[in-house]
Coordinates of N, CA, C and O (backbone and C1' of nucleotides) in Angstrom, one line a residue:
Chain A
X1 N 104.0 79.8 97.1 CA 104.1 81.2 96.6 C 105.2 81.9 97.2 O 105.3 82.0 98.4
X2 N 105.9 82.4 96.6 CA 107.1 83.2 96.4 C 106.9 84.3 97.5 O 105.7 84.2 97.8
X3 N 107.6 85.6 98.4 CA 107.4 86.5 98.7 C 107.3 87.6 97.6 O 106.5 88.5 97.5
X4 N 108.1 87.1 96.9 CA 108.1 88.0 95.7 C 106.9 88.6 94.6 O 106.6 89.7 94.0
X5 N 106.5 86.8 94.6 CA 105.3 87.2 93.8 C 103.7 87.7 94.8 O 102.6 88.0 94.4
X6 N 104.2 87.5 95.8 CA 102.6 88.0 96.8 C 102.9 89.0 96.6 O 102.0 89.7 96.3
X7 N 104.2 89.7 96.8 CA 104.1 91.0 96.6 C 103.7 91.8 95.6 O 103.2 92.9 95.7
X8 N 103.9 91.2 94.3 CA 103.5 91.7 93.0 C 101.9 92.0 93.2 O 101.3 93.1 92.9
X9 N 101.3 90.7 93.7 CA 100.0 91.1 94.0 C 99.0 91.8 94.5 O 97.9 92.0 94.1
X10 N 100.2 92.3 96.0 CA 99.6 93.2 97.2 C 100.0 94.8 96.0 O 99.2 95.7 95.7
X11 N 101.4 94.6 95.8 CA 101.3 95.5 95.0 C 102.5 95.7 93.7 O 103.7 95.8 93.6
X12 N 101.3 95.6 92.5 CA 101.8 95.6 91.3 C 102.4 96.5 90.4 O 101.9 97.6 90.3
X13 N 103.3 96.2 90.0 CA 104.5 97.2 90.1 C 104.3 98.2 89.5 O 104.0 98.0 88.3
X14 N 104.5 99.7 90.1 CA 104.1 100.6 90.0 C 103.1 101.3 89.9 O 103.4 102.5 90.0
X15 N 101.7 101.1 89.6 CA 100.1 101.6 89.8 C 99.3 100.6 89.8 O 99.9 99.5 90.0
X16 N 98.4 100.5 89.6 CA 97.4 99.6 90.0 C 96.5 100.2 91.5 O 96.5 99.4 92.5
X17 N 96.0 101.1 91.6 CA 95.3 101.2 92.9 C 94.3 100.5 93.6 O 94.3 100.2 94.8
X18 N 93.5 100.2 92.4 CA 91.7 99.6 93.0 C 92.1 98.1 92.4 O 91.9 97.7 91.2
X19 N 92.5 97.5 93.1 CA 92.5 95.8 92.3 C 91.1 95.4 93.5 O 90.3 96.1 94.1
X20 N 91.3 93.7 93.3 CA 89.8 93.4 93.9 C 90.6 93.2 95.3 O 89.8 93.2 96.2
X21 N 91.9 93.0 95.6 CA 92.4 92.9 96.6 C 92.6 93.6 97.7 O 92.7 93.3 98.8
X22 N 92.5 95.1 97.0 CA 93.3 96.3 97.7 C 91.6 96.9 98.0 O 91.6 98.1 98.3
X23 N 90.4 96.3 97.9 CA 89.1 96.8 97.9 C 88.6 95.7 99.2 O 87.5 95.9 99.6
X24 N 89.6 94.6 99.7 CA 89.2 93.5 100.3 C 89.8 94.4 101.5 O 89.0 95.0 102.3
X25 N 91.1 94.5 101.5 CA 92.0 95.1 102.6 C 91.1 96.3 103.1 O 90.8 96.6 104.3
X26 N 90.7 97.0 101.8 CA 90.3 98.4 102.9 C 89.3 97.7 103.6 O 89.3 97.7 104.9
X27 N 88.3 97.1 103.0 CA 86.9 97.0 103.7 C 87.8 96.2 105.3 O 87.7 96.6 106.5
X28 N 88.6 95.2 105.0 CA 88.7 95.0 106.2 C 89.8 95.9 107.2 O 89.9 95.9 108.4
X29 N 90.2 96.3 106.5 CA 90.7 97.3 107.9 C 89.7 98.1 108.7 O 89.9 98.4 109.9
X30 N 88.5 98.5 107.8 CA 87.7 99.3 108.9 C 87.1 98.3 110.0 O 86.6 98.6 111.1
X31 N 87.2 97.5 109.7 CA 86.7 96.3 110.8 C 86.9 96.6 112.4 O 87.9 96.0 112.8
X32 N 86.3 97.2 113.2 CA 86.7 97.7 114.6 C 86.9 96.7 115.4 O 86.0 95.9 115.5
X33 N 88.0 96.5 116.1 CA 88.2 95.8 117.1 C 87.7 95.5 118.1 O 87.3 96.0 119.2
X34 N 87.6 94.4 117.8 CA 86.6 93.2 118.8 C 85.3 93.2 118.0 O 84.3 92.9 118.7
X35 N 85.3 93.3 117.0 CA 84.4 92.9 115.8 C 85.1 91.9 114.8 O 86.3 91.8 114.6
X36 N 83.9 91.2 114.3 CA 84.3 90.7 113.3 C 83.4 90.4 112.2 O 82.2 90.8 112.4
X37 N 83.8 89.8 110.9 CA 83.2 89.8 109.5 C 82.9 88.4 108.9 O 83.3 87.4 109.3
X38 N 82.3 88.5 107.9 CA 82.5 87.5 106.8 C 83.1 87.6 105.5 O 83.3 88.7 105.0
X39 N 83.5 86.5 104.9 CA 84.2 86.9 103.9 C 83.0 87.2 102.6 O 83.3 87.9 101.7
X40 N 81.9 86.6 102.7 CA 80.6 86.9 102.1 C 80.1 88.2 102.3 O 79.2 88.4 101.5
X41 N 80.3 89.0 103.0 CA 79.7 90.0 103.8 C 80.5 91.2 102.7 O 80.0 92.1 102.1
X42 N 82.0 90.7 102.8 CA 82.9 91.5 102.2 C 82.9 91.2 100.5 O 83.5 91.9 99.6
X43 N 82.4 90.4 100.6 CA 82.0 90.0 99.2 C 80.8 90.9 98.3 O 81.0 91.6 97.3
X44 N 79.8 90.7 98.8 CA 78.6 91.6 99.0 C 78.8 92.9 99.1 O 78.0 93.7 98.6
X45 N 79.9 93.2 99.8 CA 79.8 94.9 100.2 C 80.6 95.0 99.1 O 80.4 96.1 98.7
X46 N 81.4 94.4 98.3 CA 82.0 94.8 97.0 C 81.5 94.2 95.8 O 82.2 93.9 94.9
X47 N 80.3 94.1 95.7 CA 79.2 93.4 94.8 C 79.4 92.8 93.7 O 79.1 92.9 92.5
X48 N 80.5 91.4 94.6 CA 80.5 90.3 94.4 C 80.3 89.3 95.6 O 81.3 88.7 96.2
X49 N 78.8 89.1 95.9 CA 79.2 88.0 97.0 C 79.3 86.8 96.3 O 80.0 86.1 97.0
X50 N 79.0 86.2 95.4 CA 79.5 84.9 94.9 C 81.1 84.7 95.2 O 81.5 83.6 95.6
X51 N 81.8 85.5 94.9 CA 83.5 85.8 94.9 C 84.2 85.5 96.5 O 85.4 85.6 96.8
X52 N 83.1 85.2 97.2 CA 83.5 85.2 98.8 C 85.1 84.9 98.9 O 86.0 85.5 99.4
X53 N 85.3 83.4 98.0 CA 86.5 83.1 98.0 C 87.6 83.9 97.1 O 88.8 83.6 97.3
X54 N 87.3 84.6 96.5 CA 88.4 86.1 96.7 C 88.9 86.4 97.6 O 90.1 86.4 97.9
X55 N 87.9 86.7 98.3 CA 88.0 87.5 99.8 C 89.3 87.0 100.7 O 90.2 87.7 101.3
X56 N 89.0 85.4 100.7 CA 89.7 85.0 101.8 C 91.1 84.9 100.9 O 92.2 85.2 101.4
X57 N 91.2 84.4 99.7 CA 91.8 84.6 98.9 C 93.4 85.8 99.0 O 94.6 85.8 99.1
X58 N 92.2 86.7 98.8 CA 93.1 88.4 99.2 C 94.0 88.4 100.5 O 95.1 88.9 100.7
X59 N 93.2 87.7 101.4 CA 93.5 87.6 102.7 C 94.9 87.0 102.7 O 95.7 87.2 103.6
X60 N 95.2 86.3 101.7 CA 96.5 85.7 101.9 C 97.4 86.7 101.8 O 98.4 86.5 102.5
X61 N 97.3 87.5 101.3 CA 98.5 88.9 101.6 C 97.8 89.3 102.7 O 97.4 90.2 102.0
X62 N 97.2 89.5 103.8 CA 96.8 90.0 104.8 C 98.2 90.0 105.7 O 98.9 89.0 105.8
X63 N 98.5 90.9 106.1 CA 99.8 90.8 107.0 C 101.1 91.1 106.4 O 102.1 91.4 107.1
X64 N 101.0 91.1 105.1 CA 102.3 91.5 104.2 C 102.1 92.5 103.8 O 103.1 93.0 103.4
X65 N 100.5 93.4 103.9 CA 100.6 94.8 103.5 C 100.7 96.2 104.3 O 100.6 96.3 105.5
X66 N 100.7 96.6 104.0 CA 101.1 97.9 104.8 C 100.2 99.2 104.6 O 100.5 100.1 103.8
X67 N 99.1 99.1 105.4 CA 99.4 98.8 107.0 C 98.6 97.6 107.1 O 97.8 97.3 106.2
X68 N 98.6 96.9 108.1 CA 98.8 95.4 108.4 C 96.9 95.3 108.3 O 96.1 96.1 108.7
X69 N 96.6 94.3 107.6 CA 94.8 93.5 107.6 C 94.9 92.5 108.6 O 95.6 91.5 108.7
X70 N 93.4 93.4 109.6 CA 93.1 92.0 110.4 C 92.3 91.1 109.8 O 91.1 91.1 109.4
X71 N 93.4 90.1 109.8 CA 92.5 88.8 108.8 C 91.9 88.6 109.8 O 90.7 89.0 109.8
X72 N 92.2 88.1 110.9 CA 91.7 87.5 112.1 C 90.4 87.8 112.3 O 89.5 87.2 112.9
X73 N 90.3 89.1 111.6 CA 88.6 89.5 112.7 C 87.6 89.3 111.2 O 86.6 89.9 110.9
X74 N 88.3 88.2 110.3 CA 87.5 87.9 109.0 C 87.0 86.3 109.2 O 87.9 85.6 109.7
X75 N 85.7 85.7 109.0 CA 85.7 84.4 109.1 C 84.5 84.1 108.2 O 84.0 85.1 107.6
X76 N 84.1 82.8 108.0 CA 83.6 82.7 107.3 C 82.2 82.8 107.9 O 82.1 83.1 109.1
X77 N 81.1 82.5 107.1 CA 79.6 83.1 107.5 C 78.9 82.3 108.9 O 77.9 82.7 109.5
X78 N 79.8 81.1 109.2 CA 79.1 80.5 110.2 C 80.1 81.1 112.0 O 79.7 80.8 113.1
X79 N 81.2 81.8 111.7 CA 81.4 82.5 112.5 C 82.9 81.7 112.7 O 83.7 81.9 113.6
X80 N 83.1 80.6 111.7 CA 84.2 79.6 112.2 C 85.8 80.4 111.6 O 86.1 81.1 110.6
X81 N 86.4 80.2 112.4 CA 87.8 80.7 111.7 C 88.6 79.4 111.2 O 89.4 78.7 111.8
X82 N 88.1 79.3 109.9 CA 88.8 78.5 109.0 C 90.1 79.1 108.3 O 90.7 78.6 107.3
X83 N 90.4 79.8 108.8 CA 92.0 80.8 108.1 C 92.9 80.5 109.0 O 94.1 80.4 108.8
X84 N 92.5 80.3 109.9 CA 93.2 80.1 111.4 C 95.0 79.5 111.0 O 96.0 79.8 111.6
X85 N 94.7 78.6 110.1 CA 95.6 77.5 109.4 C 96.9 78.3 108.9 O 98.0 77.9 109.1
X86 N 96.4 79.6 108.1 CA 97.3 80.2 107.3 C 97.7 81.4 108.3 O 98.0 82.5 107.9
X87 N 97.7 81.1 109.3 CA 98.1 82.3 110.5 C 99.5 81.8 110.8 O 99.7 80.5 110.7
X88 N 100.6 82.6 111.2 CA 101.7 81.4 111.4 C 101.9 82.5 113.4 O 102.0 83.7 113.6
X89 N 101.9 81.5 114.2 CA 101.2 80.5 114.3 C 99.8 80.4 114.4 O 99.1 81.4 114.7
X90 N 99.3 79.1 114.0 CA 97.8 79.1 113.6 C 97.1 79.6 115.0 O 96.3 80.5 114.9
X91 N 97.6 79.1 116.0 CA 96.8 79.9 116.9 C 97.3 81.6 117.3 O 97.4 82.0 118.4
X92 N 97.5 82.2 116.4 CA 97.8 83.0 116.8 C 96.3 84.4 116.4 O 95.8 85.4 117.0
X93 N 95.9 83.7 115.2 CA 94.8 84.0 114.9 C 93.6 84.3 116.3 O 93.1 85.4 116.6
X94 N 93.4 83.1 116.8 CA 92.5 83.3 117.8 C 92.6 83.7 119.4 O 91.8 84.0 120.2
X95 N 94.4 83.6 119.3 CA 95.1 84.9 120.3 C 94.2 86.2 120.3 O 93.5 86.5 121.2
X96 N 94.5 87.0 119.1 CA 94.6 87.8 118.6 C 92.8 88.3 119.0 O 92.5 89.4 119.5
X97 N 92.1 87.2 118.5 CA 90.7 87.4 119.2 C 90.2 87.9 120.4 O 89.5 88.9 120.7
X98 N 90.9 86.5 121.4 CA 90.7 86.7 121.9 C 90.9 88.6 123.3 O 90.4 89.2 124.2
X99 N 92.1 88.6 122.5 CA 92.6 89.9 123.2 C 91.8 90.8 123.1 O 91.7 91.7 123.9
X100 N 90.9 90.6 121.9 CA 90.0 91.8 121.8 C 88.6 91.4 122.3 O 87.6 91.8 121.9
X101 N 88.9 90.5 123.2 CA 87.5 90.1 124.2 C 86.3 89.4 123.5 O 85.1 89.3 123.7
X102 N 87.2 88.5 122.2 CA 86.5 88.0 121.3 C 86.7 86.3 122.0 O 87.7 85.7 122.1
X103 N 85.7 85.9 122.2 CA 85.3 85.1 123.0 C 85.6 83.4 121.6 O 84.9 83.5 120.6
X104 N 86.3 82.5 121.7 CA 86.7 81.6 120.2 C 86.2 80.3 121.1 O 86.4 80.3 122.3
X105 N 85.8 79.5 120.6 CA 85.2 78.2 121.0 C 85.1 77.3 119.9 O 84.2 77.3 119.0
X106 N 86.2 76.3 120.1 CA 86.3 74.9 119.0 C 86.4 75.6 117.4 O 85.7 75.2 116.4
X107 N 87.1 76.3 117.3 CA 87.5 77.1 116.1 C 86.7 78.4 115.3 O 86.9 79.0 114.2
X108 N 85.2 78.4 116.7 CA 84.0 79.2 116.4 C 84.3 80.7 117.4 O 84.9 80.7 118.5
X109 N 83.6 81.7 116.7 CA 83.5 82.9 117.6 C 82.1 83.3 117.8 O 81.2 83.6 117.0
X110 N 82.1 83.1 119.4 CA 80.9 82.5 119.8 C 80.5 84.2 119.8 O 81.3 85.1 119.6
X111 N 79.3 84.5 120.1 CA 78.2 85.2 120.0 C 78.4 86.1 118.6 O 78.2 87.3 118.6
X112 N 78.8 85.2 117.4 CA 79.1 85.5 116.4 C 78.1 86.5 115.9 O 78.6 87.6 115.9
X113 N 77.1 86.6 115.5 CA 76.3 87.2 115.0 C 76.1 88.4 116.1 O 75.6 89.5 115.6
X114 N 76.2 88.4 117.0 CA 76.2 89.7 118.0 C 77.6 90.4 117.7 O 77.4 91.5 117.3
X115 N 78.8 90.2 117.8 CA 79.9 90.8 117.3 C 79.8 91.1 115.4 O 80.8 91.4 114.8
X116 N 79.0 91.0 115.0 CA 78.9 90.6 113.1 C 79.1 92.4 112.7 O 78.6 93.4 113.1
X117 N 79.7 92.1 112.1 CA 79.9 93.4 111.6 C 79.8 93.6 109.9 O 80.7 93.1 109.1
X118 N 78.7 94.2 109.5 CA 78.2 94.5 108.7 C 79.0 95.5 107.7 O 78.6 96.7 107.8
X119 N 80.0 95.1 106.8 CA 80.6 96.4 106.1 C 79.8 97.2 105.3 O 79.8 98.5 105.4
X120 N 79.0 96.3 104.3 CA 77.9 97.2 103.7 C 76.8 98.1 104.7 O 76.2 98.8 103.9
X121 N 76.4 98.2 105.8 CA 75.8 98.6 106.4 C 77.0 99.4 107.6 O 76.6 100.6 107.6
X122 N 77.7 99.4 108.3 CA 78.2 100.3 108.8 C 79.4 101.1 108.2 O 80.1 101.9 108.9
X123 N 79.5 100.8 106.9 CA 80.8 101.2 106.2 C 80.1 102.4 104.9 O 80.5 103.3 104.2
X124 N 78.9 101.9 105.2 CA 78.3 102.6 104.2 C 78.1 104.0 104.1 O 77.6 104.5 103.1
Chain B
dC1 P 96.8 84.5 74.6 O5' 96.6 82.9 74.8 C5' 97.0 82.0 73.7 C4' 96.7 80.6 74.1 C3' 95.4 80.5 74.9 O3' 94.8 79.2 74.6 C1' 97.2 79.9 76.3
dT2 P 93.4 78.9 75.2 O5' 93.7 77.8 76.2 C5' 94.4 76.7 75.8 C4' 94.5 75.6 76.9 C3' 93.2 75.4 77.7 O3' 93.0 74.1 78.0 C1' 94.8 76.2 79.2
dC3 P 91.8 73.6 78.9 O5' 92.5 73.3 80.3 C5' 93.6 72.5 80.3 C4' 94.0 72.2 81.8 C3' 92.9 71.9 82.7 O3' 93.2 70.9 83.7 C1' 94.0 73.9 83.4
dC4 P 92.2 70.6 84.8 O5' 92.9 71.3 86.1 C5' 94.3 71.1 86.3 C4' 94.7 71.6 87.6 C3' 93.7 71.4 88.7 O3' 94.3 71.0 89.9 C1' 94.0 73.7 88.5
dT5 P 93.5 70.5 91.2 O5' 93.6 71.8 92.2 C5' 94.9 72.4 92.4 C4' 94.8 73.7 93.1 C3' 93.8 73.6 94.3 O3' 94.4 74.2 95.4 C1' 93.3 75.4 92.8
dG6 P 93.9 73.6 96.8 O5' 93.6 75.0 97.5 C5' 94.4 76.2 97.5 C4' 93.6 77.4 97.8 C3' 92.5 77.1 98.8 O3' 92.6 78.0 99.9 C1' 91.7 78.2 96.8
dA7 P 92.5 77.1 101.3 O5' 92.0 78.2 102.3 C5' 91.2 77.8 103.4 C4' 90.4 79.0 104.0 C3' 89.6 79.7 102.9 O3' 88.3 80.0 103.4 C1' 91.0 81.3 104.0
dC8 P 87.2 78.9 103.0 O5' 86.2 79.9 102.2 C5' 86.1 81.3 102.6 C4' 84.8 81.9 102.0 C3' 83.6 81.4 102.8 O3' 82.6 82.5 102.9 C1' 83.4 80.6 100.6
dT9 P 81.3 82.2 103.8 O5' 80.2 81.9 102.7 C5' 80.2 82.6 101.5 C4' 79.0 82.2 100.6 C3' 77.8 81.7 101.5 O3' 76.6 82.3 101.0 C1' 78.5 80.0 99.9
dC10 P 75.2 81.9 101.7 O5' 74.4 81.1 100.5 C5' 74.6 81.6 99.2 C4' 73.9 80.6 98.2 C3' 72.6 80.1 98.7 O3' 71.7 80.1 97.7 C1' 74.1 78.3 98.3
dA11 P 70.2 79.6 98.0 O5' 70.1 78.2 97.1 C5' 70.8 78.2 95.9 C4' 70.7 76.8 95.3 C3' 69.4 76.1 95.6 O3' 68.9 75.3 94.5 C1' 71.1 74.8 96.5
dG12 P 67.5 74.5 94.6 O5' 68.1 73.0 94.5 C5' 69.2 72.6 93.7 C4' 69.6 71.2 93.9 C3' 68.4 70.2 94.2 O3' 68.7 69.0 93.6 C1' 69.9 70.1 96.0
dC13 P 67.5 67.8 93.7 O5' 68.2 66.7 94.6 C5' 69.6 66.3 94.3 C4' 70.0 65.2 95.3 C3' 68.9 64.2 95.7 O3' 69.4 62.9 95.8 C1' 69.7 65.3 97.6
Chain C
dG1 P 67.5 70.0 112.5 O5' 68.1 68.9 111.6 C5' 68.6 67.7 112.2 C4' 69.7 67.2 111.3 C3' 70.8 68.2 111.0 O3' 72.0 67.6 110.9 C1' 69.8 67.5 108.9
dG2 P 73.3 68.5 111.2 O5' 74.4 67.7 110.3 C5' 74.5 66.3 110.6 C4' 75.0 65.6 109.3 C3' 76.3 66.2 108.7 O3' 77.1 65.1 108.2 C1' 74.5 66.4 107.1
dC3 P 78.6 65.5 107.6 O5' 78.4 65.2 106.1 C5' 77.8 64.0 105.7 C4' 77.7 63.9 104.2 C3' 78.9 64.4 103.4 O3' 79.2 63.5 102.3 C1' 77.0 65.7 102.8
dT4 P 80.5 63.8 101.4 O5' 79.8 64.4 100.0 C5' 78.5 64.0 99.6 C4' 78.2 64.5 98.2 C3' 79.4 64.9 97.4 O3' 79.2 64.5 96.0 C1' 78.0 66.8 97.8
dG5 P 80.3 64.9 95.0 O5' 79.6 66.2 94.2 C5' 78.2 66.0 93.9 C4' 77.7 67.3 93.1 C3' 78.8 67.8 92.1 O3' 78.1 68.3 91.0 C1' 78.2 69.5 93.8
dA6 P 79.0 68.8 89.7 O5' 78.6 70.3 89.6 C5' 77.2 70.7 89.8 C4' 77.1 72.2 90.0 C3' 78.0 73.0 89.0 O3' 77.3 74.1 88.5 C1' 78.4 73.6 91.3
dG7 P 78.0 75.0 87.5 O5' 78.1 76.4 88.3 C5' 77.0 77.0 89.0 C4' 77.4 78.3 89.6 C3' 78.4 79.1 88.7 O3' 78.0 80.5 88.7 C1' 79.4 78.7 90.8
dC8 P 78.7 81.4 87.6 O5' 79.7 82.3 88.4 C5' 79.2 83.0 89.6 C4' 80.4 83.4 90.5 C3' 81.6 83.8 89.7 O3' 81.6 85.2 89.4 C1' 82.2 82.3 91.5
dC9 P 82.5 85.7 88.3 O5' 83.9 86.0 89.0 C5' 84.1 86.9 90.1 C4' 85.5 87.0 90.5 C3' 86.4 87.5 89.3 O3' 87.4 88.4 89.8 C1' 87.2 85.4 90.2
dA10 P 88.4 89.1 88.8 O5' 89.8 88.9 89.5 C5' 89.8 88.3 90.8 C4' 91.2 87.7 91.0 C3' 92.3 88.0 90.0 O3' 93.5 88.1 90.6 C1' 91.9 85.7 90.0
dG11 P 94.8 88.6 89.9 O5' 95.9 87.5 90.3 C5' 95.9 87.1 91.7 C4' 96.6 85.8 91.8 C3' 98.0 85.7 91.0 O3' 98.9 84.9 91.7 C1' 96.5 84.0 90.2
dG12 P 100.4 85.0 91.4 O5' 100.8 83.4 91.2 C5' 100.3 82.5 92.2 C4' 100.5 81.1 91.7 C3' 101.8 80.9 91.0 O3' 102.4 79.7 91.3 C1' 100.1 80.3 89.5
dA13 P 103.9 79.3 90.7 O5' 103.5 78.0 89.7 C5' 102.7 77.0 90.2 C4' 102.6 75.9 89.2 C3' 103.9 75.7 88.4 O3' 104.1 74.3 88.1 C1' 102.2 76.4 86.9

DNA sequence: CTCCTGACTCAGC
DNA sequence: GGCTGAGCCAGGA
């Protein structure tokens, strides 16, 4: 994929405000640091959780928008950071965790459900 | 315009 | 209890 064309995506040329993307980013920007999500969660809070894979989807412009999405503090429902991959560098993802006292183990973020952050419930 | 794929998730075997 | 298949939406070829 092109820079060019992700950009089209993050943002399409000239309006377009509420795409499903730019609804992914906000939810996760509220994401407070040293918290983290799911991409189901974010799915759900934009009432599509079947669409999870949107989510992570969207995520692929994560970092190209402005102002910057922590993808990082997004994972999938078992707490695993499978995006890790598309981080350049991959470990930079779990850097990034860790700094925020996010504790990552074998590609897992351990007391996952105690850091879980609920967007439909604290966003609401 | 049609088909494929993708950072997920749930249900079934 | 681990693996497989199907469902989901949107963008790219």
């Amino acid at each position: 994929m092109s820079k060019k064309e992700t950009l089209k995506i993050i943002r399409p040329s000239g309006k377009r405000e509420e795409s499903f993307f730019e609804l992914v980013y906000e939810v996760a920007r509220q994401i407070p640091k040293g918290r983290v999500t799911s991409y189901g969660a974010i799915a759900a809070c934009l009432g599509t959780k079947l669409s999870a894979r949107m989510v992570g989807w969207a995520m692929n412009g994560a970092g190209k928008v402005k102002p910057k999405v922590p993808a990082h503090r997004v994972v999938n429902r078992n707490g695993m950071l499978t995006g890790r991959h598309h981080f350049s560098p991959p470990e930079k993802m779990q850097q990034l965790l860790e700094k925020e006292k996010v504790k990552v183990e074998n590609d897992t973020v351990v007391d996952f459900e105690r850091l879980f952050w609920d967007p439909a419930k604290e966003l609401l």
